[in-house]
Amino acid sequence: MKISFSPQLMEEAVFRHLNHLERSGYRSEYDEYHSLADPIYELPEDDREAAFEKVNKIFFVERLKLSDHVLRALEACGLIPKRKRTRRRIETAVNPLAPRLVEADEESPDTEDDDETSETNAETADSETAQEIEAVESTDYDPNQDAQAVEQNEDEIAYDLAREFEERIKEVMVKRAINKVDEGSNVLNRISGMPLIELRVLASRFSNPEEVKDLGAFLIHEFMHAKDMVDPEFDYEDAFIPGNPSVKNLITARFRLLWNVYVDSRLDRMGVISVMPREARFREFDNFYRKIPEKQRRGIFEGVWRTEMFTHEELLSMATDLETLMSKYIDDADFSEEEREYIHLQGAPCPLCKFPTYNWVDDPESICDEMVIEAIQIDFPDWESKDGACDRCVEVYELRAGVG
Ligand SMILES: [Zn+2]
Ligand SMILES: [Zn+2]
């Protein structure tokens, strides 16, 4: 896997970061940058761009180490193996309140092995020195040694998995987003050949070193989406979403929300801080599914949050058809017949035309002329106003009743 940064991103990120340092009273990098960049104006015009690019790259990658944020995010979500040298720094981004998952039943013979040096064989050469330093640091008796061994073993599994992803992906390109809407990740060349991850990020996110936690959370969250897209288990497909534009928008928005919940809940279980905490995601979920009674709504959200594994198809079908989402996470017993009748789920069929309905008129009686209700009941004698109808059917019967 190759990791590259667009010149525009490097230029603006370096510029903003140096300015921030300078304003905070740290002038040395700022001065050094200008001592390298200012003479470029003396060069022939045609040579300047390449010369600026070179200086920006030196600062972005080496002097200010802004590219490290991207490497750490790739490590955190398992797209490249964790390198020992960055282990401590990753842990600072870890949420100390979240429970760590230690699966006791995943032990292997290695677990009993107290000799730490034998466990470095899977590591790359440059991490071995760091390993040695760690070994020296932990010569004191450590009551947590067993737990550490389990963790070490998990690290190896994670290492192998991440290695697979690293080998499968051709390139990660990080580019400058022009605005917030432009931010996000995408995977190119997904089907044929080796996939290419493209991530767009605002350069301003690199400017303030005190806000690197936000930058890290953003990068990790976006790379998780990209990782899903290249994961055969997730089985991402460019799906055709049927329906008129407003229906499509609704399904797309709900799909995005469910996918975000899937991303953030996994990060939460890993103890990694994401862009939004659980409660904020629940509030989003709440807004989309108001028609489901509160108790059941919470139950569905918790169910989705706790689910370890989704495929793309599962998320999409839950976004398209609420009945799927509800039947998956709520017992029938949780619902009284009465409650169920009053919920007009988006995507559920209109009782009159039987088409999947996204724009319900919940209680036509309350907004329509009596004659409209009567007109409907001539065709559907069992129908009651509380059964609701789609907005188109209501319109049709308004016309028929001569009140449209
Ligand atoms: Zn997202
Ligand atoms: Zn209808």
Coordinates of C-alpha atoms and ligand atoms in Angstrom, one line a residue:
M1 CA 0.0 0.0 0.0
K2 CA 1.2 3.4 -0.9
I3 CA 0.1 6.4 1.1
S4 CA 0.1 9.8 -0.7
F5 CA -1.0 13.3 0.1
S6 CA -2.1 15.9 -2.5
P7 CA 0.2 19.0 -2.8
Q8 CA -2.8 21.2 -2.1
L9 CA -3.5 19.5 1.2
M10 CA 0.2 19.6 2.3
E11 CA 0.5 23.2 1.3
E12 CA -2.6 24.4 3.2
A13 CA -2.1 22.2 6.2
V14 CA 1.6 23.2 6.6
F15 CA 0.7 26.9 6.2
R16 CA -2.1 26.8 8.8
H17 CA -0.1 24.7 11.2
L18 CA 2.9 27.0 11.1
N19 CA 0.7 30.0 11.5
H20 CA -0.9 28.5 14.5
L21 CA 2.6 27.7 16.0
E22 CA 3.8 31.2 15.3
R23 CA 0.7 32.8 17.0
S24 CA 1.3 30.5 20.0
G25 CA 4.8 31.9 20.3
Y26 CA 6.7 29.0 18.7
R27 CA 8.7 30.6 15.9
S28 CA 11.5 28.2 15.1
E29 CA 9.6 26.0 12.6
Y30 CA 7.9 29.0 11.1
D31 CA 11.3 30.7 10.6
E32 CA 12.9 27.6 9.2
Y33 CA 10.1 27.2 6.7
H34 CA 10.5 30.7 5.5
S35 CA 14.2 30.4 5.2
L36 CA 13.6 27.5 2.8
A37 CA 10.5 28.8 1.0
D38 CA 11.3 32.5 0.6
P39 CA 14.3 32.0 -1.8
I40 CA 12.0 30.0 -4.1
Y41 CA 10.6 33.4 -5.4
E42 CA 14.0 34.0 -6.9
L43 CA 13.7 30.9 -9.0
P44 CA 12.4 31.0 -12.6
E45 CA 8.6 30.9 -12.5
D46 CA 8.4 27.5 -14.1
D47 CA 10.4 25.9 -11.3
R48 CA 8.6 27.4 -8.4
E49 CA 5.7 25.1 -8.0
A50 CA 7.8 22.0 -7.8
A51 CA 10.2 23.7 -5.3
F52 CA 7.3 24.7 -3.1
E53 CA 5.8 21.2 -3.2
K54 CA 9.1 19.8 -2.1
V55 CA 9.4 22.1 0.9
N56 CA 5.8 21.6 1.9
K57 CA 6.3 17.8 1.7
I58 CA 9.4 18.0 4.0
F59 CA 7.4 20.0 6.5
F60 CA 4.2 18.0 6.2
V61 CA 5.9 14.6 6.6
E62 CA 9.1 15.2 8.5
R63 CA 9.3 18.4 10.3
L64 CA 5.7 18.8 11.5
K65 CA 4.8 15.1 11.2
L66 CA 1.3 15.9 10.1
S67 CA 1.2 12.7 8.0
D68 CA 1.6 10.7 11.2
H69 CA -2.1 11.5 12.1
V70 CA -3.1 9.6 8.9
L71 CA -0.8 6.7 9.7
R72 CA -2.1 6.4 13.2
A73 CA -5.7 6.4 12.0
L74 CA -4.9 3.7 9.4
E75 CA -3.3 1.7 12.3
A76 CA -6.2 2.3 14.6
C77 CA -8.8 0.9 12.2
G78 CA -6.6 -2.0 11.1
L79 CA -5.8 -1.0 7.5
I80 CA -2.1 -1.2 8.3
P81 CA -0.4 -3.1 11.1
K82 CA 0.3 -1.3 14.3
R83 CA 3.9 -0.4 14.6
K84 CA 5.3 -0.6 18.1
R85 CA 6.9 2.8 17.9
T86 CA 3.5 4.4 17.7
R87 CA 1.8 2.2 20.2
R88 CA 1.9 4.6 23.1
R89 CA 0.7 7.5 21.0
I90 CA -2.3 5.5 19.8
E91 CA -3.2 4.7 23.3
T92 CA -3.5 8.3 24.2
A93 CA -6.3 8.6 21.7
V94 CA -8.1 5.7 23.3
N95 CA -11.1 6.4 25.4
P96 CA -10.2 5.2 29.0
L97 CA -13.9 4.9 29.9
A98 CA -14.7 2.3 27.3
P99 CA -14.3 -1.3 28.3
R100 CA -11.5 -3.2 26.6
L101 CA -12.5 -6.4 24.9
V102 CA -10.3 -9.3 26.0
E103 CA -11.6 -12.5 24.7
A104 CA -10.4 -15.2 27.1
D105 CA -11.3 -18.0 24.8
E106 CA -8.9 -16.9 22.1
E107 CA -5.9 -18.2 23.9
S108 CA -3.2 -20.0 21.9
P109 CA -0.2 -22.0 23.1
D110 CA 1.8 -18.7 22.9
T111 CA -0.1 -17.4 25.9
E112 CA 1.9 -19.4 28.3
D113 CA 5.2 -18.2 26.9
D114 CA 6.7 -15.7 29.2
D115 CA 9.7 -15.1 27.0
E116 CA 8.8 -11.8 25.4
T117 CA 11.6 -11.8 22.9
S118 CA 10.2 -14.9 21.1
E119 CA 7.1 -12.9 20.3
T120 CA 8.8 -10.4 18.1
N121 CA 9.2 -12.7 15.1
A122 CA 6.2 -11.3 13.3
E123 CA 7.3 -7.7 13.8
T124 CA 9.4 -5.7 11.3
A125 CA 13.0 -5.0 12.0
D126 CA 12.5 -1.4 13.0
S127 CA 10.0 -2.3 15.7
E128 CA 12.4 -4.7 17.4
T129 CA 14.4 -2.0 19.1
A130 CA 11.2 -0.6 20.6
Q131 CA 10.3 -4.1 21.7
E132 CA 13.6 -4.3 23.5
I133 CA 13.0 -1.0 25.3
E134 CA 9.6 -2.2 26.4
A135 CA 11.1 -5.4 27.7
V136 CA 13.7 -3.5 29.7
E137 CA 10.9 -1.3 31.1
S138 CA 8.9 -4.2 32.4
T139 CA 11.6 -6.1 34.3
D140 CA 9.8 -5.5 37.6
Y141 CA 7.3 -8.1 38.7
D142 CA 4.1 -7.4 36.9
P143 CA 0.9 -9.0 38.2
N144 CA -0.8 -8.2 34.9
Q145 CA 1.6 -10.3 32.9
D146 CA -1.0 -12.9 31.9
A147 CA -3.4 -10.3 30.7
Q148 CA -0.5 -8.7 28.8
A149 CA 0.3 -12.0 27.1
V150 CA -3.3 -12.3 26.0
E151 CA -3.2 -8.8 24.7
Q152 CA 0.0 -9.5 22.9
N153 CA -1.5 -12.5 21.3
E154 CA -4.5 -10.5 20.2
D155 CA -2.1 -8.0 18.8
E156 CA -0.7 -10.7 16.6
I157 CA -4.1 -11.6 15.2
A158 CA -4.9 -8.0 14.6
Y159 CA -1.4 -7.6 13.0
D160 CA -2.1 -10.4 10.5
L161 CA -5.5 -9.1 9.6
A162 CA -4.2 -5.6 9.1
R163 CA -1.4 -6.9 7.0
E164 CA -4.0 -8.6 4.7
F165 CA -5.8 -5.3 4.2
E166 CA -2.5 -3.5 3.6
E167 CA -1.6 -5.9 0.9
R168 CA -5.0 -5.8 -0.7
I169 CA -5.1 -2.0 -1.1
K170 CA -3.1 -0.3 -3.8
E171 CA -3.1 3.2 -2.5
V172 CA -4.5 5.6 0.1
M173 CA -4.7 9.1 -1.3
V174 CA -5.4 11.9 1.1
K175 CA -6.7 15.0 -0.5
R176 CA -7.8 18.5 0.5
A177 CA -11.6 18.9 0.8
I178 CA -12.9 22.3 -0.4
N179 CA -15.6 22.4 2.3
K180 CA -17.2 20.3 5.0
V181 CA -19.6 18.7 2.5
D182 CA -16.7 17.6 0.3
E183 CA -15.1 15.7 3.2
G184 CA -15.4 11.9 3.3
S185 CA -13.9 8.8 1.9
N186 CA -14.5 6.8 -1.2
V187 CA -13.0 3.6 -2.8
L188 CA -12.0 3.7 -6.4
N189 CA -11.2 0.7 -8.6
R190 CA -13.1 -1.4 -6.1
I191 CA -14.1 -4.2 -8.5
S192 CA -11.4 -4.5 -11.0
G193 CA -7.8 -4.6 -9.8
M194 CA -6.5 -3.3 -6.5
P195 CA -8.7 -0.8 -4.7
L196 CA -7.7 2.8 -4.1
I197 CA -8.9 4.7 -1.0
E198 CA -9.5 8.4 -1.5
L199 CA -10.1 10.5 1.6
R200 CA -10.9 14.2 1.5
V201 CA -10.2 16.2 4.6
L202 CA -10.2 19.9 5.4
A203 CA -6.7 21.2 5.8
S204 CA -7.8 23.3 8.7
R205 CA -8.2 20.2 10.7
F206 CA -4.4 19.9 10.7
S207 CA -3.8 23.5 11.9
N208 CA -4.3 23.2 15.7
P209 CA -2.2 20.6 17.5
E210 CA -4.7 20.8 20.4
E211 CA -7.4 19.6 18.2
V212 CA -5.6 16.5 16.9
K213 CA -8.1 14.3 18.7
D214 CA -10.9 15.6 16.5
L215 CA -8.7 15.1 13.4
G216 CA -7.9 11.6 14.5
A217 CA -11.5 10.7 15.2
F218 CA -12.5 12.0 11.8
L219 CA -9.8 10.1 9.9
I220 CA -10.5 6.9 11.8
H221 CA -14.3 7.1 11.2
E222 CA -13.8 7.7 7.5
F223 CA -11.2 5.0 7.1
M224 CA -13.6 2.6 8.7
H225 CA -16.2 3.3 6.0
A226 CA -13.4 2.7 3.4
K227 CA -12.3 -0.5 5.1
D228 CA -15.9 -1.8 5.0
M229 CA -16.0 -1.1 1.3
V230 CA -12.9 -3.2 0.6
D231 CA -13.9 -5.9 3.1
P232 CA -15.3 -9.0 1.3
E233 CA -17.3 -9.8 4.4
F234 CA -19.2 -6.5 4.2
D235 CA -19.7 -7.1 0.5
Y236 CA -20.3 -3.6 -0.6
E237 CA -22.2 -3.0 -3.8
D238 CA -23.3 0.0 -5.7
A239 CA -27.0 -0.6 -5.1
F240 CA -29.8 0.8 -7.1
I241 CA -32.3 2.4 -4.8
P242 CA -35.8 2.4 -6.3
G243 CA -38.3 5.1 -5.9
N244 CA -38.8 8.8 -6.6
P245 CA -36.1 11.3 -5.5
S246 CA -37.6 12.0 -2.1
V247 CA -37.9 8.3 -1.3
K248 CA -34.3 7.8 -2.5
N249 CA -33.1 10.6 -0.3
L250 CA -34.8 9.2 2.7
I251 CA -33.4 5.7 2.2
T252 CA -30.0 7.1 1.5
A253 CA -30.0 9.2 4.7
R254 CA -31.2 6.3 6.8
F255 CA -28.6 4.0 5.3
R256 CA -25.9 6.5 6.0
L257 CA -27.1 6.8 9.6
L258 CA -27.2 3.0 10.2
W259 CA -23.7 2.7 8.6
N260 CA -22.4 5.4 10.9
V261 CA -23.9 3.7 13.9
Y262 CA -22.2 0.5 12.8
V263 CA -18.9 2.3 12.4
D264 CA -19.1 4.2 15.7
S265 CA -20.3 1.2 17.8
R266 CA -17.3 -0.9 16.7
L267 CA -14.9 1.9 17.5
D268 CA -16.6 2.2 20.9
R269 CA -16.0 -1.5 21.6
M270 CA -12.4 -1.1 20.5
G271 CA -12.1 1.8 23.0
V272 CA -11.4 4.3 20.2
I273 CA -13.1 7.7 20.2
S274 CA -15.1 8.4 17.1
V275 CA -16.7 11.6 15.7
M276 CA -19.9 11.1 17.7
P277 CA -20.6 9.5 21.0
R278 CA -23.4 6.9 21.3
E279 CA -26.0 9.3 22.7
A280 CA -25.5 11.8 19.8
R281 CA -26.1 8.9 17.3
F282 CA -29.2 7.9 19.3
R283 CA -30.5 11.4 18.9
E284 CA -30.0 11.2 15.1
F285 CA -31.7 7.9 15.1
D286 CA -34.5 9.3 17.2
N287 CA -35.2 12.0 14.6
F288 CA -35.4 9.5 11.7
Y289 CA -37.7 7.0 13.5
R290 CA -40.1 9.2 15.4
K291 CA -43.0 7.1 14.5
I292 CA -41.8 4.1 16.4
P293 CA -42.8 4.4 20.1
E294 CA -40.0 5.5 22.3
K295 CA -39.4 2.3 24.1
Q296 CA -39.1 0.2 21.0
R297 CA -37.0 2.9 19.3
R298 CA -34.5 2.7 22.1
G299 CA -34.5 -1.1 21.8
I300 CA -33.9 -1.1 18.1
F301 CA -31.0 1.4 18.5
E302 CA -29.4 -0.7 21.2
G303 CA -29.8 -3.8 19.1
V304 CA -28.1 -2.1 16.1
W305 CA -25.4 -0.7 18.4
R306 CA -24.6 -4.1 19.9
T307 CA -24.5 -6.0 16.6
E308 CA -20.9 -7.1 15.8
M309 CA -21.2 -7.6 12.1
F310 CA -23.4 -6.3 9.3
T311 CA -23.2 -6.7 5.6
H312 CA -23.9 -3.9 3.2
E313 CA -27.1 -5.6 2.1
E314 CA -28.4 -5.9 5.7
L315 CA -27.8 -2.2 6.4
L316 CA -29.5 -1.3 3.1
S317 CA -32.5 -3.5 3.7
M318 CA -32.9 -2.1 7.2
A319 CA -32.8 1.4 5.7
T320 CA -35.3 0.5 2.9
D321 CA -37.9 -1.4 4.9
L322 CA -38.6 -0.5 8.5
E323 CA -40.5 -3.8 9.0
T324 CA -37.1 -5.6 8.6
L325 CA -35.5 -3.3 11.1
M326 CA -38.2 -3.7 13.6
S327 CA -38.8 -7.4 13.4
K328 CA -35.1 -7.9 13.8
Y329 CA -34.8 -6.1 17.1
I330 CA -38.2 -6.1 18.8
D331 CA -40.3 -9.0 20.1
D332 CA -43.8 -9.0 18.9
A333 CA -44.7 -9.1 22.6
D334 CA -43.2 -5.7 23.1
F335 CA -45.9 -4.3 20.8
S336 CA -49.6 -4.0 21.6
E337 CA -51.8 -4.4 18.6
E338 CA -53.1 -0.9 19.2
E339 CA -49.6 0.6 19.1
R340 CA -48.7 -1.3 15.9
E341 CA -51.8 0.0 14.2
Y342 CA -51.0 3.6 14.8
I343 CA -47.4 3.4 13.5
H344 CA -47.3 4.2 9.8
L345 CA -43.8 3.0 9.1
Q346 CA -42.0 4.7 6.3
G347 CA -41.7 2.1 3.5
A348 CA -44.7 0.1 4.8
P349 CA -47.5 -0.4 2.2
C350 CA -50.4 2.1 2.1
P351 CA -53.6 0.2 3.0
L352 CA -55.3 1.5 -0.1
C353 CA -52.9 1.3 -3.0
K354 CA -50.4 -1.2 -1.3
F355 CA -47.4 0.8 -2.5
P356 CA -44.5 1.3 -0.2
T357 CA -45.2 4.6 1.5
Y358 CA -42.9 7.3 2.7
N359 CA -45.3 10.2 2.9
W360 CA -48.1 9.1 5.2
V361 CA -51.3 11.0 6.1
D362 CA -51.6 9.5 9.5
D363 CA -55.2 10.4 10.2
P364 CA -56.9 11.8 7.1
E365 CA -60.1 12.5 9.1
S366 CA -58.2 15.3 10.9
I367 CA -57.3 17.2 7.8
C368 CA -59.8 16.1 5.1
D369 CA -63.4 16.7 4.4
E370 CA -65.8 14.1 5.6
M371 CA -66.7 13.4 2.0
V372 CA -63.2 12.2 1.4
I373 CA -63.4 9.6 4.2
E374 CA -66.7 8.4 2.8
A375 CA -65.3 8.1 -0.7
I376 CA -62.5 6.0 0.6
Q377 CA -64.9 3.8 2.6
I378 CA -67.0 3.1 -0.4
D379 CA -64.0 1.3 -1.9
F380 CA -62.6 0.0 1.4
P381 CA -65.4 -0.6 3.8
D382 CA -63.1 -1.9 6.6
W383 CA -60.7 1.1 6.3
E384 CA -60.6 3.5 9.3
S385 CA -59.0 6.9 9.3
K386 CA -56.4 5.9 11.9
D387 CA -55.2 3.3 9.4
G388 CA -53.8 6.2 7.4
A389 CA -53.0 6.4 3.7
C390 CA -50.3 7.6 1.4
D391 CA -50.5 11.2 0.4
R392 CA -51.3 10.3 -3.2
C393 CA -54.3 8.2 -2.3
V394 CA -55.6 11.0 -0.2
E395 CA -55.2 13.3 -3.1
V396 CA -57.0 10.9 -5.4
Y397 CA -59.9 10.6 -3.1
E398 CA -60.1 14.3 -2.6
L399 CA -60.4 14.7 -6.3
R400 CA -63.0 12.0 -6.4
A401 CA -65.0 13.6 -3.6
G402 CA -64.8 16.9 -5.5
V403 CA -62.9 18.7 -2.8
G404 CA -59.4 18.5 -4.1
Ligands
ZN1 ZN -19.7 8.2 8.5
ZN2 ZN -51.9 4.8 -1.3

